[in-house]
C-alpha positions as a Python dict, from the first residue, in 0.01 Angstrom:
ca = {
    (1, 'M'): (0, 0, 0),
    (2, 'T'): (-8, -147, 356),
    (3, 'V'): (211, -437, 260),
    (4, 'E'): (451, -191, 52),
    (5, 'W'): (537, 17, 369),
    (6, 'L'): (620, -300, 552),
    (7, 'L'): (932, -322, 313),
    (8, 'I'): (1083, -37, 510),
    (9, 'P'): (1156, -202, 853),
    (10, 'L'): (1196, -549, 641),
    (11, 'G'): (1495, -356, 507),
    (12, 'L'): (1608, -225, 818),
    (13, 'V'): (1615, -565, 969),
    (14, 'V'): (1794, -710, 657),
    (15, 'G'): (2053, -438, 660),
    (16, 'I'): (2139, -489, 1003),
    (17, 'Y'): (2196, -873, 1027),
    (18, 'G'): (2303, -907, 667),
    (19, 'T'): (2597, -660, 723),
    (20, 'L'): (2683, -785, 1050),
    (21, 'I'): (2735, -1136, 912),
    (22, 'G'): (2888, -1007, 580),
    (23, 'A'): (2598, -1180, 379),
    (24, 'G'): (2409, -903, 221),
    (25, 'G'): (2076, -1040, 326),
    (26, 'G'): (1952, -1192, 16),
    (27, 'F'): (1928, -1526, 168),
    (28, 'A'): (1663, -1373, 400),
    (29, 'L'): (1513, -1137, 172),
    (30, 'V'): (1391, -1387, -101),
    (31, 'P'): (1186, -1601, 126),
    (32, 'A'): (1046, -1284, 295),
    (33, 'L'): (939, -1150, -75),
    (34, 'L'): (803, -1482, -186),
    (35, 'F'): (566, -1463, 126),
    (36, 'L'): (462, -1120, 72),
    (37, 'Y'): (396, -1156, -312),
    (38, 'P'): (308, -1491, -377),
    (39, 'T'): (195, -1383, -735),
    (40, 'A'): (503, -1241, -830),
    (41, 'S'): (745, -1432, -1088),
    (42, 'P'): (1091, -1579, -949),
    (43, 'A'): (1275, -1368, -1190),
    (44, 'T'): (1103, -1047, -1010),
    (45, 'I'): (1170, -1169, -676),
    (46, 'T'): (1544, -1231, -777),
    (47, 'S'): (1595, -890, -947),
    (48, 'I'): (1434, -693, -640),
    (49, 'S'): (1634, -893, -392),
    (50, 'L'): (1991, -853, -583),
    (51, 'A'): (1924, -476, -629),
    (52, 'V'): (1842, -468, -231),
    (53, 'V'): (2167, -632, -154),
    (54, 'F'): (2388, -415, -363),
    (55, 'F'): (2229, -117, -174),
    (56, 'N'): (2313, -325, 161),
    (57, 'A'): (2670, -412, 47),
    (58, 'A'): (2744, -44, -102),
    (59, 'S'): (2637, 121, 240),
    (60, 'G'): (2787, -173, 453),
    (61, 'S'): (3138, -131, 257),
    (62, 'I'): (3134, 233, 314),
    (63, 'A'): (3076, 188, 698),
    (64, 'Y'): (3380, -100, 706),
    (65, 'A'): (3594, 150, 487),
    (66, 'R'): (3556, 379, 796),
    (67, 'E'): (3645, 84, 1025),
    (68, 'R'): (3932, 12, 809),
    (69, 'R'): (3855, -347, 787),
    (70, 'I'): (3835, -418, 427),
    (71, 'D'): (4128, -619, 250),
    (72, 'Y'): (4092, -396, -72),
    (73, 'R'): (4360, -579, -271),
    (74, 'T'): (4208, -918, -215),
    (75, 'G'): (3867, -794, -255),
    (76, 'L'): (3919, -656, -581),
    (77, 'A'): (4067, -963, -711),
    (78, 'F'): (3786, -1182, -587),
    (79, 'A'): (3523, -966, -710),
    (80, 'A'): (3653, -975, -1064),
    (81, 'A'): (3677, -1367, -1029),
    (82, 'T'): (3294, -1360, -944),
    (83, 'V'): (3195, -1195, -1285),
    (84, 'P'): (3286, -1518, -1502),
    (85, 'G'): (3113, -1744, -1260),
    (86, 'A'): (2787, -1524, -1260),
    (87, 'I'): (2796, -1549, -1624),
    (88, 'V'): (2793, -1923, -1639),
    (89, 'G'): (2572, -1972, -1386),
    (90, 'A'): (2294, -1752, -1565),
    (91, 'L'): (2375, -1966, -1881),
    (92, 'V'): (2325, -2312, -1732),
    (93, 'V'): (2037, -2229, -1508),
    (94, 'S'): (1784, -2362, -1747),
    (95, 'L'): (1958, -2675, -1795),
    (96, 'I'): (1957, -2788, -1439),
    (97, 'P'): (1636, -2923, -1252),
    (98, 'R'): (1641, -2631, -997),
    (99, 'S'): (1419, -2799, -735),
    (100, 'L'): (1688, -3096, -755),
    (101, 'F'): (1966, -2838, -723),
    (102, 'E'): (1811, -2623, -440),
    (103, 'G'): (1760, -2961, -214),
    (104, 'L'): (2105, -3052, -253),
    (105, 'F'): (2224, -2716, -219),
    (106, 'G'): (2038, -2695, 107),
    (107, 'V'): (2174, -3022, 224),
    (108, 'L'): (2525, -2868, 163),
    (109, 'L'): (2444, -2549, 352),
    (110, 'L'): (2324, -2747, 656),
    (111, 'L'): (2652, -2961, 670),
    (112, 'T'): (2846, -2620, 624),
    (113, 'A'): (2654, -2475, 922),
    (114, 'F'): (2740, -2798, 1125),
    (115, 'V'): (3097, -2762, 1045),
    (116, 'I'): (3114, -2390, 1142),
    (117, 'M'): (2945, -2436, 1469),
    (118, 'I'): (3187, -2720, 1576),
    (119, 'R'): (3471, -2520, 1442),
    (120, 'P'): (3362, -2166, 1498),
    (121, 'T'): (3717, -2002, 1487),
    (122, 'P'): (3996, -2100, 1211),
    (123, 'K'): (4331, -2182, 1258),
    (124, 'I'): (4513, -1856, 1170),
    (125, 'A'): (4849, -1930, 993),
    (126, 'G'): (5147, -1891, 1221),
    (127, 'S'): (5379, -1588, 1186),
    (128, 'A'): (5721, -1774, 1185),
    (129, 'G'): (5848, -1759, 849),
    (130, 'E'): (5632, -1722, 506),
    (131, 'Q'): (5500, -2050, 330),
    (132, 'P'): (5574, -2079, -17),
    (133, 'G'): (5285, -1999, -268),
    (134, 'M'): (5098, -1813, 30),
    (135, 'T'): (4958, -1442, 10),
    (136, 'Q'): (5035, -1248, 343),
    (137, 'R'): (4811, -965, 426),
    (138, 'V'): (4810, -703, 731),
    (139, 'V'): (4529, -512, 805),
    (140, 'I'): (4520, -258, 1094),
    (141, 'D'): (4159, -137, 1181),
    (142, 'A'): (4049, 210, 1298),
    (143, 'R'): (4060, 119, 1678),
    (144, 'G'): (4446, -1, 1617),
    (145, 'V'): (4368, -394, 1617),
    (146, 'R'): (4622, -566, 1401),
    (147, 'Y'): (4488, -865, 1188),
    (148, 'E'): (4795, -1058, 1009),
    (149, 'Y'): (4697, -1365, 803),
    (150, 'R'): (4807, -1590, 517),
    (151, 'F'): (4621, -1775, 237),
    (152, 'H'): (4654, -1935, -105),
    (153, 'Q'): (4519, -1659, -334),
    (154, 'W'): (4434, -1903, -624),
    (155, 'K'): (4221, -2091, -398),
    (156, 'G'): (4018, -1771, -332),
    (157, 'L'): (3984, -1683, -684),
    (158, 'L'): (3831, -2022, -769),
    (159, 'I'): (3603, -1988, -462),
    (160, 'S'): (3479, -1662, -593),
    (161, 'V'): (3414, -1801, -934),
    (162, 'G'): (3186, -2073, -753),
    (163, 'V'): (3026, -1782, -541),
    (164, 'G'): (2957, -1610, -869),
    (165, 'F'): (2808, -1931, -1035),
    (166, 'L'): (2596, -1998, -710),
    (167, 'S'): (2489, -1672, -665),
    (168, 'S'): (2337, -1636, -1025),
    (169, 'L'): (2205, -1997, -999),
    (170, 'L'): (2009, -1937, -681),
    (171, 'G'): (1938, -1573, -682),
    (172, 'I'): (2110, -1478, -362),
    (173, 'G'): (2385, -1249, -312),
    (174, 'G'): (2666, -1478, -244),
    (175, 'G'): (2807, -1356, 114),
    (176, 'I'): (2647, -1635, 275),
    (177, 'I'): (2870, -1864, 97),
    (178, 'H'): (3188, -1633, 69),
    (179, 'V'): (3223, -1556, 437),
    (180, 'P'): (3262, -1934, 559),
    (181, 'A'): (3478, -1985, 273),
    (182, 'L'): (3691, -1707, 373),
    (183, 'V'): (3713, -1788, 735),
    (184, 'L'): (3738, -2189, 723),
    (185, 'V'): (3940, -2245, 381),
    (186, 'L'): (4132, -1932, 337),
    (187, 'N'): (4171, -1847, 726),
    (188, 'F'): (4063, -1470, 732),
    (189, 'P'): (3988, -1327, 1060),
    (190, 'P'): (3591, -1316, 1083),
    (191, 'H'): (3582, -942, 1119),
    (192, 'I'): (3780, -900, 808),
    (193, 'A'): (3612, -1159, 627),
    (194, 'T'): (3257, -1007, 674),
    (195, 'A'): (3396, -648, 589),
    (196, 'T'): (3584, -790, 245),
    (197, 'S'): (3266, -992, 145),
    (198, 'Q'): (3068, -678, 168),
    (199, 'F'): (3304, -512, -56),
    (200, 'I'): (3308, -807, -282),
    (201, 'L'): (2923, -808, -296),
    (202, 'A'): (2856, -450, -390),
    (203, 'F'): (3069, -521, -719),
    (204, 'M'): (2890, -840, -789),
    (205, 'T'): (2541, -712, -725),
    (206, 'F'): (2613, -403, -931),
    (207, 'A'): (2685, -627, -1218),
    (208, 'G'): (2387, -864, -1144),
    (209, 'T'): (2149, -569, -1104),
    (210, 'S'): (2242, -385, -1412),
    (211, 'V'): (2199, -692, -1628),
    (212, 'H'): (1840, -716, -1475),
    (213, 'L'): (1768, -344, -1534),
    (214, 'A'): (1899, -400, -1902),
    (215, 'T'): (1664, -692, -1957),
    (216, 'R'): (1368, -539, -1793),
    (217, 'E'): (1352, -771, -1512),
    (218, 'L'): (1380, -513, -1270),
    (219, 'A'): (1110, -283, -1473),
    (220, 'V'): (1017, 66, -1383),
    (221, 'G'): (726, 31, -1200),
    (222, 'S'): (614, -176, -899),
    (223, 'G'): (956, -382, -887),
    (224, 'L'): (1180, -56, -873),
    (225, 'I'): (944, 106, -633),
    (226, 'R'): (969, -203, -385),
    (227, 'S'): (1325, -209, -460),
    (228, 'L'): (1372, 163, -324),
    (229, 'L'): (1137, 114, -21),
    (230, 'L'): (1362, -175, 98),
    (231, 'A'): (1673, 16, 12),
    (232, 'A'): (1524, 306, 233),
    (233, 'G'): (1542, 65, 534),
    (234, 'V'): (1873, -152, 419),
    (235, 'I'): (2089, 170, 377),
    (236, 'P'): (2078, 298, 742),
    (237, 'G'): (2042, -91, 870),
    (238, 'A'): (2388, -160, 692),
    (239, 'Q'): (2549, 125, 889),
    (240, 'I'): (2384, -10, 1227),
    (241, 'G'): (2534, -354, 1121),
    (242, 'A'): (2875, -244, 1060),
    (243, 'A'): (2878, -34, 1391),
    (244, 'L'): (2750, -339, 1589),
    (245, 'S'): (3013, -573, 1448),
    (246, 'H'): (3310, -447, 1653),
    (247, 'R'): (3117, -515, 1954),
    (248, 'V'): (3046, -904, 1850),
    (249, 'K'): (3337, -1146, 1887),
    (250, 'G'): (3455, -1347, 1613),
    (251, 'A'): (3334, -1688, 1705),
    (252, 'L'): (2985, -1547, 1790),
    (253, 'L'): (2995, -1361, 1458),
    (254, 'I'): (3039, -1725, 1272),
    (255, 'R'): (2788, -1862, 1467),
    (256, 'L'): (2533, -1611, 1387),
    (257, 'L'): (2646, -1723, 1023),
    (258, 'A'): (2594, -2055, 1087),
    (259, 'I'): (2228, -1997, 1204),
    (260, 'S'): (2158, -1816, 885),
    (261, 'L'): (2334, -2093, 675),
    (262, 'A'): (2097, -2369, 845),
    (263, 'A'): (1781, -2158, 798),
    (264, 'V'): (1827, -2136, 435),
    (265, 'G'): (1915, -2478, 392),
    (266, 'L'): (1610, -2613, 575),
    (267, 'R'): (1430, -2353, 359),
    (268, 'L'): (1546, -2501, 63),
    (269, 'I'): (1472, -2850, 158),
    (270, 'V'): (1131, -2768, 259),
    (271, 'G'): (1054, -2602, -32),
    (272, 'L'): (1184, -2895, -257),
    (273, 'F'): (913, -3111, -82),
    (274, 'T'): (607, -2853, -74),
    (275, 'S'): (653, -2771, -454),
    (276, 'Q'): (592, -3150, -548),
}
């Protein structure tokens, strides 16, 4: 049981960092679980990770709701769009050589991290006049900070379908893809992007976890116990991460995300060569 009780502090760290950058933490949790449980099946590892990301996202969303940084209208629309992507990803995962896909995706993550590092802050649409086809949002947080931005909603919906697809295919929460897309493609302010990403993740991971429970991948027993132990750390960790977020400048927030992207990308590429 010594290893099992390591899950609580591990969950705390995952909750803090995952909520701080709006990525859910699954990108860091999966390799940690693979190290702690080398004999566990990938399906078991993925189901535990997804369940923990749900607890993280739900707790983080509550904290961000108090901060009033969630774009609810956009978040609900994008959350709905992730569902068909996740279903398709689950259906085609057996048709694609996973090792090759993970290697290519690792390269993509490294390139994305590089782009974020050289362009840490997005170009926010000007306030003079509305551009045709763009959705405008204004969010005023609990501290009175006003965030105004415009974006093409159809782009966000397509991106969300892709996020659902890749999340299902790779077994990660999806926030690590969604946040840079919201910031770099849709011009969301970084603090709104991280909060809204957590909100979207709560819906997406709830659906995925429900499927794992229904298919017995997350069976009552060791898998469920491990998920609950991790959740015991993740839930307070998410509250801490959300509380710290307002003290971190947007550019630093995005650079932290870039570091995470690079780390996951390297893990995927290294895993491709070590598995051969």
